[in-house]
CSV table of C-alpha atoms and ligand atoms in Angstrom, one decimal:
chain,number,residue,atom,x,y,z
H,1,MET,CA,-122.4,-41.0,106.4
H,2,ARG,CA,-126.1,-41.3,105.3
H,3,ASN,CA,-127.4,-39.3,102.4
H,4,ASP,CA,-130.0,-37.6,104.6
H,5,VAL,CA,-131.0,-34.0,105.0
H,6,VAL,CA,-129.1,-32.4,107.8
H,7,ALA,CA,-130.2,-28.9,108.9
H,8,VAL,CA,-127.7,-26.3,110.1
H,9,ALA,CA,-128.3,-22.9,111.8
H,10,SER,CA,-126.2,-20.5,113.7
H,11,ASP,CA,-125.9,-17.0,115.1
H,12,HIS,CA,-123.0,-14.7,114.2
H,13,GLY,CA,-120.8,-16.4,116.7
H,14,GLY,CA,-121.1,-19.7,114.9
H,15,PHE,CA,-121.5,-18.3,111.3
H,16,GLU,CA,-117.9,-19.1,110.1
H,17,MET,CA,-117.9,-22.6,111.6
H,18,LYS,CA,-121.3,-23.3,110.0
H,19,GLY,CA,-119.9,-22.5,106.6
H,20,GLU,CA,-117.0,-24.9,107.1
H,21,ILE,CA,-119.4,-27.6,108.3
H,22,VAL,CA,-121.8,-27.1,105.4
H,23,LYS,CA,-118.8,-27.7,103.0
H,24,PHE,CA,-117.8,-30.8,105.0
H,25,LEU,CA,-121.3,-32.2,105.0
H,26,GLU,CA,-121.7,-31.7,101.3
H,27,GLU,CA,-118.3,-33.4,100.7
H,28,GLN,CA,-119.7,-36.3,102.7
H,29,GLY,CA,-122.8,-36.5,100.4
H,30,CYS,CA,-125.3,-35.0,102.8
H,31,ASP,CA,-128.1,-32.7,101.6
H,32,VAL,CA,-127.8,-29.6,103.8
H,33,LEU,CA,-130.8,-27.4,104.8
H,34,ASP,CA,-129.2,-24.1,105.8
H,35,LEU,CA,-131.5,-22.1,108.1
H,36,GLY,CA,-129.2,-19.1,108.5
H,37,THR,CA,-127.9,-16.8,109.7
H,38,ASP,CA,-126.6,-15.7,106.3
H,39,GLY,CA,-123.8,-13.3,107.3
H,40,PRO,CA,-121.6,-12.2,110.1
H,41,ASP,CA,-123.9,-9.4,111.4
H,42,SER,CA,-125.1,-9.7,115.0
H,43,VAL,CA,-128.3,-11.7,115.4
H,44,ASP,CA,-130.2,-13.4,118.3
H,45,TYR,CA,-129.5,-17.1,118.6
H,46,PRO,CA,-133.0,-18.1,119.9
H,47,GLU,CA,-134.5,-17.3,116.5
H,48,PHE,CA,-132.2,-19.8,114.8
H,49,ALA,CA,-132.8,-22.5,117.5
H,50,ASP,CA,-136.5,-22.0,116.8
H,51,ALA,CA,-136.0,-22.4,113.1
H,52,MET,CA,-134.2,-25.7,113.7
H,53,ALA,CA,-137.0,-26.9,116.0
H,54,ALA,CA,-139.6,-26.0,113.3
H,55,ALA,CA,-137.6,-27.9,110.6
H,56,ILE,CA,-137.5,-31.0,112.7
H,57,ARG,CA,-141.1,-30.7,113.8
H,58,ASP,CA,-142.2,-30.3,110.2
H,59,GLY,CA,-140.2,-33.3,109.0
H,60,ARG,CA,-137.9,-31.4,106.8
H,61,CYS,CA,-135.0,-33.1,108.5
H,62,ASP,CA,-134.4,-35.6,111.3
H,63,ARG,CA,-131.2,-34.1,112.6
H,64,GLY,CA,-129.4,-30.8,112.8
H,65,VAL,CA,-126.3,-29.0,113.9
H,66,LEU,CA,-126.5,-25.6,115.7
H,67,PHE,CA,-123.6,-23.2,116.2
H,68,CYS,CA,-123.2,-20.1,118.4
H,69,GLY,CA,-120.1,-18.7,120.1
H,70,THR,CA,-120.1,-21.4,122.7
H,71,GLY,CA,-122.9,-23.7,121.7
H,72,ILE,CA,-124.5,-23.0,125.1
H,73,GLY,CA,-127.1,-20.3,124.3
H,74,ILE,CA,-128.4,-21.9,121.2
H,75,SER,CA,-128.7,-25.4,122.8
H,76,MET,CA,-130.6,-23.9,125.7
H,77,ALA,CA,-133.0,-22.2,123.3
H,78,ALA,CA,-133.4,-25.4,121.2
H,79,ASN,CA,-134.1,-27.5,124.3
H,80,ARG,CA,-137.1,-25.3,125.2
H,81,HIS,CA,-138.9,-27.3,122.5
H,82,ARG,CA,-140.1,-30.6,123.8
H,83,HIS,CA,-139.2,-32.6,120.7
H,84,ILE,CA,-135.6,-31.3,120.6
H,85,ARG,CA,-132.8,-33.1,122.4
H,86,ALA,CA,-129.8,-30.8,121.7
H,87,ALA,CA,-126.4,-31.7,123.0
H,88,ASN,CA,-123.7,-29.1,123.4
H,89,CYS,CA,-120.5,-31.2,122.8
H,90,ARG,CA,-116.9,-30.2,123.0
H,91,ASP,CA,-115.4,-33.6,121.9
H,92,VAL,CA,-116.0,-36.7,119.9
H,93,THR,CA,-116.8,-38.8,123.0
H,94,GLU,CA,-119.6,-36.5,124.0
H,95,ALA,CA,-120.9,-36.4,120.5
H,96,ARG,CA,-121.0,-40.2,120.3
H,97,LEU,CA,-122.6,-40.7,123.7
H,98,SER,CA,-125.2,-37.9,123.0
H,99,ARG,CA,-126.5,-40.2,120.2
H,100,ALA,CA,-125.9,-43.6,121.8
H,101,HIS,CA,-127.4,-42.8,125.2
H,102,ASN,CA,-129.5,-39.7,124.8
H,103,ASN,CA,-130.8,-40.0,121.2
H,104,ALA,CA,-129.9,-36.4,120.7
H,105,ASN,CA,-131.4,-35.0,117.5
H,106,VAL,CA,-129.4,-31.8,117.5
H,107,LEU,CA,-125.7,-31.3,118.0
H,108,ALA,CA,-124.6,-27.8,119.3
H,109,LEU,CA,-121.1,-26.6,118.7
H,110,GLY,CA,-119.2,-23.5,119.8
H,111,GLY,CA,-117.7,-21.6,116.9
H,112,ARG,CA,-115.4,-19.7,119.3
H,113,THR,CA,-114.5,-22.5,121.7
H,114,ILE,CA,-113.6,-25.6,119.7
H,115,GLY,CA,-111.4,-26.0,116.6
H,116,ILE,CA,-112.8,-26.8,113.2
H,117,GLU,CA,-111.2,-30.2,113.0
H,118,VAL,CA,-112.8,-31.2,116.3
H,119,ALA,CA,-116.1,-29.8,115.1
H,120,LYS,CA,-115.9,-31.9,111.9
H,121,ASP,CA,-115.1,-35.1,113.9
H,122,CYS,CA,-118.0,-34.3,116.2
H,123,VAL,CA,-120.4,-33.9,113.3
H,124,HIS,CA,-119.2,-37.1,111.6
H,125,VAL,CA,-119.6,-39.2,114.7
H,126,PHE,CA,-122.9,-37.6,115.7
H,127,LEU,CA,-124.4,-38.5,112.3
H,128,LYS,CA,-123.1,-42.0,112.1
H,129,THR,CA,-123.9,-43.2,115.7
H,130,GLU,CA,-127.1,-45.0,116.3
H,131,PHE,CA,-129.2,-44.8,119.5
H,132,GLU,CA,-128.6,-47.8,121.6
H,133,GLY,CA,-132.2,-48.0,123.0
H,134,GLY,CA,-132.7,-50.5,125.8
H,135,ARG,CA,-132.4,-48.9,129.2
H,136,HIS,CA,-131.7,-45.5,127.6
H,137,ALA,CA,-135.0,-45.5,125.7
H,138,ARG,CA,-136.9,-45.5,129.1
H,139,ARG,CA,-134.9,-42.5,130.3
H,140,VAL,CA,-135.2,-40.6,127.0
H,141,ALA,CA,-139.0,-41.2,127.0
H,142,LYS,CA,-139.3,-39.7,130.5
H,143,MET,CA,-137.9,-36.4,129.1
H,144,SER,CA,-141.0,-36.2,126.8
H,145,ASP,CA,-143.6,-37.4,129.3
U,201,RB5,C1,-122.9,-13.9,120.9
U,201,RB5,O1,-122.0,-12.9,121.1
U,201,RB5,C2,-122.7,-15.1,121.9
U,201,RB5,O2,-123.2,-14.7,123.1
U,201,RB5,C3,-123.5,-16.3,121.4
U,201,RB5,O3,-123.0,-16.7,120.2
U,201,RB5,C4,-123.4,-17.5,122.2
U,201,RB5,O4,-122.1,-17.8,122.6
U,201,RB5,C5,-124.3,-17.6,123.4
U,201,RB5,O5,-124.4,-18.6,124.1
């Protein structure tokens, strides 16, 4: 895995998984930018999706991982930002193809819907897979037109 800055953010539904993934990323030699939430109390996931979008827009990181209960709400909120391509993935194949075909810059995971080992595998594959470009570049560009 590259020694890049990887941002993470979650609501309360993804808080526990975020903590596990922070440890995993640090063990892999990544610098982690933790954008919160900082505890298990109930919070609103759009605020943390917005924090991730700001970190990527400001160049503090290139890629991030978002967590909520399902990964659905926080990915929807993140994708309201034009420069964000957030992929809510439930397995390694989706995580790989979200990078290879969609050039996803954010992975969204469900802290209540997938297991931690699957989550770690998804993060690992997401960070190591390069965008294939070619025909996929045209399609990805059309999302930002
Ligand atoms: C919070 O209870 C839950 O709704 C949230 O984490 C997420 O799953 C929404 O999509």
